[in-house]
PDB file of C-alpha atoms and ligand atoms in Angstrom:
ATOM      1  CA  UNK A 201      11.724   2.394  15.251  1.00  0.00           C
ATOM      2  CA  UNK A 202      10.651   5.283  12.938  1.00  0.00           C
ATOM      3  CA  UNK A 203      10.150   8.654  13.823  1.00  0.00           C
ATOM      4  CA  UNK A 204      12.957   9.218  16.288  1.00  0.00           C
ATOM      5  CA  UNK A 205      14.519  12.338  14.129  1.00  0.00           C
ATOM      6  CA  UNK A 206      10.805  13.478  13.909  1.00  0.00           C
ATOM      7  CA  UNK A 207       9.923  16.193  16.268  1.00  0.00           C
ATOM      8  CA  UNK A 208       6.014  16.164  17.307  1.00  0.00           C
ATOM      9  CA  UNK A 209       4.405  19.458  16.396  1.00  0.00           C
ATOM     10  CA  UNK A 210       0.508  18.655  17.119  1.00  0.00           C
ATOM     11  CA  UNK A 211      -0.239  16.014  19.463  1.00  0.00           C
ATOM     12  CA  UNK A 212      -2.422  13.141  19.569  1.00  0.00           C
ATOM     13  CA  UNK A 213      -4.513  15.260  22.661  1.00  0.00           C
ATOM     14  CA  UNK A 214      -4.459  17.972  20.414  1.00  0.00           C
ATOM     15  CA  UNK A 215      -5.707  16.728  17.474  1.00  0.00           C
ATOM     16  CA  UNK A 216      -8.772  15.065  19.105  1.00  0.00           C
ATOM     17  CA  UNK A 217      -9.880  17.882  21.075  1.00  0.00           C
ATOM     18  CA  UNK A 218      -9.592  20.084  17.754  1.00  0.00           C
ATOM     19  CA  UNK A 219     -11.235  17.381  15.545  1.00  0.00           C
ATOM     20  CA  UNK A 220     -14.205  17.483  18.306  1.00  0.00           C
ATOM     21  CA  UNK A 221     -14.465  21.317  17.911  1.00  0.00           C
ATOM     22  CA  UNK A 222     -14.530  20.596  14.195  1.00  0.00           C
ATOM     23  CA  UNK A 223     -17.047  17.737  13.962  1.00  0.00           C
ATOM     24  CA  UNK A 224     -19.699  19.911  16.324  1.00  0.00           C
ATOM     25  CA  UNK A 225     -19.322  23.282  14.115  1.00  0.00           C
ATOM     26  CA  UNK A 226     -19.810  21.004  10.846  1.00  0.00           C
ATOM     27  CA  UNK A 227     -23.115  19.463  12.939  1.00  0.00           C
ATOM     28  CA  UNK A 228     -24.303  22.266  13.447  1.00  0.00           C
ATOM     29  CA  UNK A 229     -23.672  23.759   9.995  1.00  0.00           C
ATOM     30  CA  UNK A 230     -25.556  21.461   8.379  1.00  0.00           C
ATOM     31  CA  UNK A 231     -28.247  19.667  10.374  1.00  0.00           C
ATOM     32  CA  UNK A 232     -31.446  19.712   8.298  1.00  0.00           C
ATOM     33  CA  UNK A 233     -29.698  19.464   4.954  1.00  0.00           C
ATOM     34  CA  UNK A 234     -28.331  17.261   2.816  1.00  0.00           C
ATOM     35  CA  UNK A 235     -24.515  16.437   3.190  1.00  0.00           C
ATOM     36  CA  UNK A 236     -22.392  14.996   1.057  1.00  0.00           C
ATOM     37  CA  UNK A 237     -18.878  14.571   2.268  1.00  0.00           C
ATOM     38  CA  UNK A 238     -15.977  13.928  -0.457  1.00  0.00           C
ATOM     39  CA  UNK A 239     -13.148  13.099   1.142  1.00  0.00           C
ATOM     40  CA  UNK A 240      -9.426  13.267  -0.573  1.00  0.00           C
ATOM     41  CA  UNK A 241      -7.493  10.697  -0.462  1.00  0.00           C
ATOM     42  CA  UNK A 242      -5.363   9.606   0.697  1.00  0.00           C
ATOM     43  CA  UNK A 243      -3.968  11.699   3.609  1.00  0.00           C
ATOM     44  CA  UNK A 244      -7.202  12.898   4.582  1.00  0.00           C
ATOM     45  CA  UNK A 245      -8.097   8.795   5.449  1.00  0.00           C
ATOM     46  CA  UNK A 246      -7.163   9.102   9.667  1.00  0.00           C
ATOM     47  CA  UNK A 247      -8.621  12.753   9.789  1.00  0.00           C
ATOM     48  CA  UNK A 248     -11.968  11.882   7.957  1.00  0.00           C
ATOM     49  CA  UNK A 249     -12.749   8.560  10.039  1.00  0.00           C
ATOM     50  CA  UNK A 250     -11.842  10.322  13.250  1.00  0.00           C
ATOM     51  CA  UNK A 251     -14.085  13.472  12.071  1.00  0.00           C
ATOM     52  CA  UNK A 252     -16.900  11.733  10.407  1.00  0.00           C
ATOM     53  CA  UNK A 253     -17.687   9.446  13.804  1.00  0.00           C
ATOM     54  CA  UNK A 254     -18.692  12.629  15.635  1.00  0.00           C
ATOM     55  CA  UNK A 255     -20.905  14.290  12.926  1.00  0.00           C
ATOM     56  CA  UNK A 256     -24.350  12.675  14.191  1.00  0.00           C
ATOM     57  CA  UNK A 257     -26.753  13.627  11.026  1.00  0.00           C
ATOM     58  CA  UNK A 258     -27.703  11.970   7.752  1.00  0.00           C
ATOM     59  CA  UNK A 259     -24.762  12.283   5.556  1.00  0.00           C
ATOM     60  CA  UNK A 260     -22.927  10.655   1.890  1.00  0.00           C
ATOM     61  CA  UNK A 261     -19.552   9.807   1.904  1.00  0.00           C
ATOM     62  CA  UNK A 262     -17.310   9.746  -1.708  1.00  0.00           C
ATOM     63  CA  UNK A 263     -13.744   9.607  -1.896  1.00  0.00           C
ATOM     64  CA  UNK A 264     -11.420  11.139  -4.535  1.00  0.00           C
ATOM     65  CA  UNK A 265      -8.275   9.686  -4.891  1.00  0.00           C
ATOM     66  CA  UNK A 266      -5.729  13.011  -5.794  1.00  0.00           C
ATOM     67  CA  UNK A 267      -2.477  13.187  -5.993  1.00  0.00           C
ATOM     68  CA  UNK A 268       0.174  16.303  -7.135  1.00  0.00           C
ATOM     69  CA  UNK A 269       3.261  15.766  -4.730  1.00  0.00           C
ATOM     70  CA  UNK A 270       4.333  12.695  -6.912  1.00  0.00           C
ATOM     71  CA  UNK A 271       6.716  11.470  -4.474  1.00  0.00           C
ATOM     72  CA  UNK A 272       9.008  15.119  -3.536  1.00  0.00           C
ATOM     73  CA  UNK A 273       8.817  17.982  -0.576  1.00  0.00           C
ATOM     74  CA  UNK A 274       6.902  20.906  -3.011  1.00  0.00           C
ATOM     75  CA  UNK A 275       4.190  20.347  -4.993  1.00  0.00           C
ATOM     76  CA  UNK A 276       4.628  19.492  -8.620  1.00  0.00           C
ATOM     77  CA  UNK A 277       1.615  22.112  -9.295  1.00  0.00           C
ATOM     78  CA  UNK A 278      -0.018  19.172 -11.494  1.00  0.00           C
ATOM     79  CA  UNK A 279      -3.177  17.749  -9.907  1.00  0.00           C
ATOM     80  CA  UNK A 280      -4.070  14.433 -10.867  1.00  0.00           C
ATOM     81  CA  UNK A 281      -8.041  13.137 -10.131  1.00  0.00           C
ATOM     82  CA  UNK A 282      -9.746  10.978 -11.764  1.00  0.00           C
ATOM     83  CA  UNK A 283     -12.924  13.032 -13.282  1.00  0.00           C
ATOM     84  CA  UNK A 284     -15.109  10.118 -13.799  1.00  0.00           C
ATOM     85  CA  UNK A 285     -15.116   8.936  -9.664  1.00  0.00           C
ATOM     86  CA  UNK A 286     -16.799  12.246  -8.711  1.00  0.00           C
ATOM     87  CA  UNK A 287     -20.424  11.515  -7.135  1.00  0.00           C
ATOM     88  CA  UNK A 288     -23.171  13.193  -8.714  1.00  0.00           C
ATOM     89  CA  UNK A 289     -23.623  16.420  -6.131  1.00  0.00           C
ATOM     90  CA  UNK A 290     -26.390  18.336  -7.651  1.00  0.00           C
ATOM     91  CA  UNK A 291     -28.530  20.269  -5.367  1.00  0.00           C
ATOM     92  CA  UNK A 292     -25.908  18.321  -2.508  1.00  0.00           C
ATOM     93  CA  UNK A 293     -24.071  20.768  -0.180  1.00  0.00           C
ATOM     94  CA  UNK A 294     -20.574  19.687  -0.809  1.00  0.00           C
ATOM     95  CA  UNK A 295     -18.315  19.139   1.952  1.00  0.00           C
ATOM     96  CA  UNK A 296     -14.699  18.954   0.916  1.00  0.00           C
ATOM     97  CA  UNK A 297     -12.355  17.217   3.146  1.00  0.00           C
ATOM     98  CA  UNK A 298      -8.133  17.247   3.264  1.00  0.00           C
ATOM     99  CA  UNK A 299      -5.334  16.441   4.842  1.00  0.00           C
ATOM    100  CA  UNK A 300      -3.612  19.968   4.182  1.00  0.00           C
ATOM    101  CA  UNK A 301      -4.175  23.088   2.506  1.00  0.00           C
ATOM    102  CA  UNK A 302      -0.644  24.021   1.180  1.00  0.00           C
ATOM    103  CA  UNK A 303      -0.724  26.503  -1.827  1.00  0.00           C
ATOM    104  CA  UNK A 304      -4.055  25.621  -2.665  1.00  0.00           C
ATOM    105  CA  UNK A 305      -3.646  24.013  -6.105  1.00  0.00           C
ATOM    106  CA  UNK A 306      -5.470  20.882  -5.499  1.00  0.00           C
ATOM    107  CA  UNK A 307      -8.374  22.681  -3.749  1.00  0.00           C
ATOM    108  CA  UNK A 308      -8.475  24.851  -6.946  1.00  0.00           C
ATOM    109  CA  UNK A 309      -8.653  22.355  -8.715  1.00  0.00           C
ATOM    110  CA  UNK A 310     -11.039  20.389  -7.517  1.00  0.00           C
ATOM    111  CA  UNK A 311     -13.384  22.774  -6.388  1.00  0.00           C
ATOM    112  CA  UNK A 312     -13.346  23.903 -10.304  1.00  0.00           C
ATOM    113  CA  UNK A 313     -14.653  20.660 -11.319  1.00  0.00           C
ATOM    114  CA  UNK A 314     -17.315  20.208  -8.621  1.00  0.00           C
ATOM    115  CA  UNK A 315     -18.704  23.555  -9.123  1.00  0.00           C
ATOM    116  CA  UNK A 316     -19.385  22.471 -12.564  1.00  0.00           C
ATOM    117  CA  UNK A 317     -21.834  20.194 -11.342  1.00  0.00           C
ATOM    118  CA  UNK A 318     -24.159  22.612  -9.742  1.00  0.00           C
ATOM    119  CA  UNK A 319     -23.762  21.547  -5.678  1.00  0.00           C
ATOM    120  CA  UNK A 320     -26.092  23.489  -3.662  1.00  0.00           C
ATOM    121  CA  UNK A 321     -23.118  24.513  -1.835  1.00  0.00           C
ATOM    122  CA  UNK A 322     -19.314  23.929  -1.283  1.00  0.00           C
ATOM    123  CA  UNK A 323     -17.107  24.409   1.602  1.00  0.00           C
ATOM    124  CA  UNK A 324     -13.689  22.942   2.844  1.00  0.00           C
ATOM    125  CA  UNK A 325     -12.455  21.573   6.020  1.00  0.00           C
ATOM    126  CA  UNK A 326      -8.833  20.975   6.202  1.00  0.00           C
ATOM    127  CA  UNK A 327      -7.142  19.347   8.931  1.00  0.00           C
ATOM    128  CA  UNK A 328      -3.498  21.758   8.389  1.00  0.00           C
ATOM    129  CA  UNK A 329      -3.437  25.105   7.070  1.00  0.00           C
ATOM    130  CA  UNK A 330      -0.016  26.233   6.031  1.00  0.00           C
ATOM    131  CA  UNK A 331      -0.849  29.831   5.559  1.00  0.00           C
ATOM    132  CA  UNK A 332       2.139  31.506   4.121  1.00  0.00           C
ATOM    133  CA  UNK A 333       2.242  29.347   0.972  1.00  0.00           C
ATOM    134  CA  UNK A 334      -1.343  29.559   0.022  1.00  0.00           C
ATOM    135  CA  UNK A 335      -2.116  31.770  -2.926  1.00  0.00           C
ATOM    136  CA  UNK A 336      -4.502  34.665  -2.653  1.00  0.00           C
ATOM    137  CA  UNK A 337      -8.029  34.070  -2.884  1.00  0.00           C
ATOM    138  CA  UNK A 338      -7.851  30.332  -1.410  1.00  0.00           C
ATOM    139  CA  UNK A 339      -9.295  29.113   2.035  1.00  0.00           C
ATOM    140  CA  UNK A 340     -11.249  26.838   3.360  1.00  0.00           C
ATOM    141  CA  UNK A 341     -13.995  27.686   5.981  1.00  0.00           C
ATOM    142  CA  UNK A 342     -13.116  24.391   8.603  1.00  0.00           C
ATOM    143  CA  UNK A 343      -9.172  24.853   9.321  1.00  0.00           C
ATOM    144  CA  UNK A 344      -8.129  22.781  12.469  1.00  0.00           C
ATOM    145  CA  UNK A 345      -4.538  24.378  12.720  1.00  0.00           C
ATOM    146  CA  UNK A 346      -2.641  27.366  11.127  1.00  0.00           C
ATOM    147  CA  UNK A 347       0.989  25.518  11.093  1.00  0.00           C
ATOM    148  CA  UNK A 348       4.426  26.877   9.922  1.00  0.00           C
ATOM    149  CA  UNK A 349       6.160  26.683   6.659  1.00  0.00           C
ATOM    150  CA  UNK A 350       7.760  23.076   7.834  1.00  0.00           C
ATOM    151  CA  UNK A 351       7.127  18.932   5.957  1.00  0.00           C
ATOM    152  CA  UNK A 352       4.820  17.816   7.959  1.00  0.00           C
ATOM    153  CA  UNK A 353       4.289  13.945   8.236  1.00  0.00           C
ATOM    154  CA  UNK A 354       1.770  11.362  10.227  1.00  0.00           C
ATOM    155  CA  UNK A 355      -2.066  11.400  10.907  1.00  0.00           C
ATOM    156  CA  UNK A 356      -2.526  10.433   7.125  1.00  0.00           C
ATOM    157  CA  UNK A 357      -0.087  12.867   6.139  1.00  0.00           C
ATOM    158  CA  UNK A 358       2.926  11.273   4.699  1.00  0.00           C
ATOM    159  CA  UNK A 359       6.235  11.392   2.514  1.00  0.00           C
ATOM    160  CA  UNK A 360       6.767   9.257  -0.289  1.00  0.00           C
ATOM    161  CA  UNK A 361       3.765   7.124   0.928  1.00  0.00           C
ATOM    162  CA  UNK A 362       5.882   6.467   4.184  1.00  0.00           C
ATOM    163  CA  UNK A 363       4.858   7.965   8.029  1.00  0.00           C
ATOM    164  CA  UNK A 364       1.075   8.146   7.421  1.00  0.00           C
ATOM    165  CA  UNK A 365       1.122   5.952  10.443  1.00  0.00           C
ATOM    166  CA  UNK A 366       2.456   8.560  13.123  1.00  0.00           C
ATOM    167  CA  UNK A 367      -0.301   9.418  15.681  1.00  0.00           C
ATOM    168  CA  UNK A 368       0.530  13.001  15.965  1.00  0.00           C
ATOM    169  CA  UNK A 369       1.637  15.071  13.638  1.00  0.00           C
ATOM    170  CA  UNK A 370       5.238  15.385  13.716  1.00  0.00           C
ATOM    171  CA  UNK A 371       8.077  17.319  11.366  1.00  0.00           C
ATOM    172  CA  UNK A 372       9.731  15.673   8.919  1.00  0.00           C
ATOM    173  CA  UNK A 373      13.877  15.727   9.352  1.00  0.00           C
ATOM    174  CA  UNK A 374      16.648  16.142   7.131  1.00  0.00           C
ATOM    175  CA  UNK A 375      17.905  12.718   8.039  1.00  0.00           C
ATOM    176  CA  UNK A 376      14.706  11.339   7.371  1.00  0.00           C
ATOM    177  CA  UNK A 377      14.607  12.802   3.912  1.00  0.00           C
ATOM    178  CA  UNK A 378      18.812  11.913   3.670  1.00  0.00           C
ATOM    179  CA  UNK A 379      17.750   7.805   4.573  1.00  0.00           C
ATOM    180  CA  UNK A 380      14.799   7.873   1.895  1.00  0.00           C
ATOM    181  CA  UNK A 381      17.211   9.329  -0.731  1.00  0.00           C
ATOM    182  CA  UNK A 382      19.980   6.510  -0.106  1.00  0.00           C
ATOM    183  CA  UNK A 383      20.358   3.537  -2.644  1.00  0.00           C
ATOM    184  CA  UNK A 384      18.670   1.064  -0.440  1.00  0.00           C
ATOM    185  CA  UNK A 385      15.626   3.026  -0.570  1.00  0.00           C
ATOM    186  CA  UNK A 386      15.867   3.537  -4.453  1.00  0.00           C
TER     187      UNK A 386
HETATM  188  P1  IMP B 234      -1.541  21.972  -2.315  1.00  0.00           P
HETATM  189  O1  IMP B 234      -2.177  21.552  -3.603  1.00  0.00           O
HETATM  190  O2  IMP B 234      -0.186  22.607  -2.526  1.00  0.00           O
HETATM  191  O3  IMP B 234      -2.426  22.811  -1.423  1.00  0.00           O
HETATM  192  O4  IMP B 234      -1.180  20.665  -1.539  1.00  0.00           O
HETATM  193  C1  IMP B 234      -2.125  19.868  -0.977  1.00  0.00           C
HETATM  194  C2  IMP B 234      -1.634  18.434  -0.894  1.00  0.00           C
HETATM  195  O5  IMP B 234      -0.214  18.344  -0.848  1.00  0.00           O
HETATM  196  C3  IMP B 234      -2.117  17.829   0.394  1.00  0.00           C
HETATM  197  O6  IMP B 234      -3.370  17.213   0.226  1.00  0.00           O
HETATM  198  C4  IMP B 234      -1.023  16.847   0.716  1.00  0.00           C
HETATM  199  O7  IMP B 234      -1.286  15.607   0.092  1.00  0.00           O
HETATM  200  C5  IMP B 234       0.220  17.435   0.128  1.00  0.00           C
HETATM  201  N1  IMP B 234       1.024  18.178   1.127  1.00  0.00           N
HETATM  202  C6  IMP B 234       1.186  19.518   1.233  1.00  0.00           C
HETATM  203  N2  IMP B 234       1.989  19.834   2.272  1.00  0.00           N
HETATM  204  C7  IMP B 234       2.342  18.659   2.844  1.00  0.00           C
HETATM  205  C8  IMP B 234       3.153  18.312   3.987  1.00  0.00           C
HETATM  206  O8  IMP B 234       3.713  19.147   4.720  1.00  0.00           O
HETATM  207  N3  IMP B 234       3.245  16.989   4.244  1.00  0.00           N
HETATM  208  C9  IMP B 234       2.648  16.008   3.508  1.00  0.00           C
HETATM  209  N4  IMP B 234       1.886  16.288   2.449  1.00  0.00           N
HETATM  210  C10 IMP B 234       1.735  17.604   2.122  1.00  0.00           C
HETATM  211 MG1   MG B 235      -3.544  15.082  -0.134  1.00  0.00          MG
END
């Protein structure tokens, strides 16, 4: 069985109950207007089904598929998107929607290009926020929890593609990382 070296940090009671909380301040936001939700993918896939079911008013969803972890434990501080699959957002307000906010280079990123194409607005809802490594200047206005400098894997989240599956959120272990190093997994 997986996980067993995995400590849960945020549990399955706790992530509901703060997704809730989440989905009713984002209602409230932005009832009357014109939401487009653009979803990253793909760790933000459990978060954004589980978030989007309790936002009751008229809204778009797009998905981006991004990547800049390329397989290791830091990011490789090169964002890779695919221009060409973002929706047309003029006059939209643009909610964002991720997994994690880690140093903030994807969210930099992307926000770049979509504020190119003249939104009416832009704001971010992450589902993590882990606050120490995030460079100045970058937040996101929806955070469900500040967590500590620690790998994180499960809810969508994973490592090398593997542990999206977890319920919770749980800590990734050394002999976790020590297994998916080993020839077999090569
Ligand atoms: P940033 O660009 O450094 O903010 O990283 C954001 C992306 O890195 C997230 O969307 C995740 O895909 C990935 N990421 C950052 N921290 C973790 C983690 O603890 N576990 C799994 N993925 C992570
Ligand atoms: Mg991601």
């Amino acid at each position: 069985m997986i996980g067993q070296n995995e400590k849960i940090l945020i549990s399955q009671d706790a992530i509901q109950e703060r997704v809730c909380k989440l989905a009713a301040q984002i209602t409230k936001d932005y009832s009357g207007k014109e939401l487009t939700i653009l979803a990253l993918m793909k760790g933000s896939v459990i978060f954004l089904a589980d978030l989007l079911r309790l936002i009751p008013i008229p809204l778009r969803l797009e998905v981006l598929p991004v990547s800049s972890y390329h397989g290791g434990l830091e990011t490789s501080g090169i964002v890779s998107f695919a221009e060409h699959f973002l929706p047309d957002i003029f006059n939209h307000h643009v909610l964002l929607v991720d997994d994690i906010l880690d140093s903030g280079t994807t969210l930099k990123a992307i926000t770049a290009c979509i504020l190119e194409k003249k939104p009416a607005s832009l704001r971010s809802c992450v589902l993590l926020h882990k606050k120490v490594k995030t460079q100045p200047g970058i937040q996101a206005e929806y955070v469900g929890f500040e967590i500590p400098d620690a790998f994180v894997v499960g809810y969508g989240l994973d490592y090398q593609e593997y542990y999206r599956n977890f319920p919770e959120i749980r800590v990734l272990s050394a002999e976790t990382i020590a297994l998916r190093a080993s020839p077999q997994h090569q």
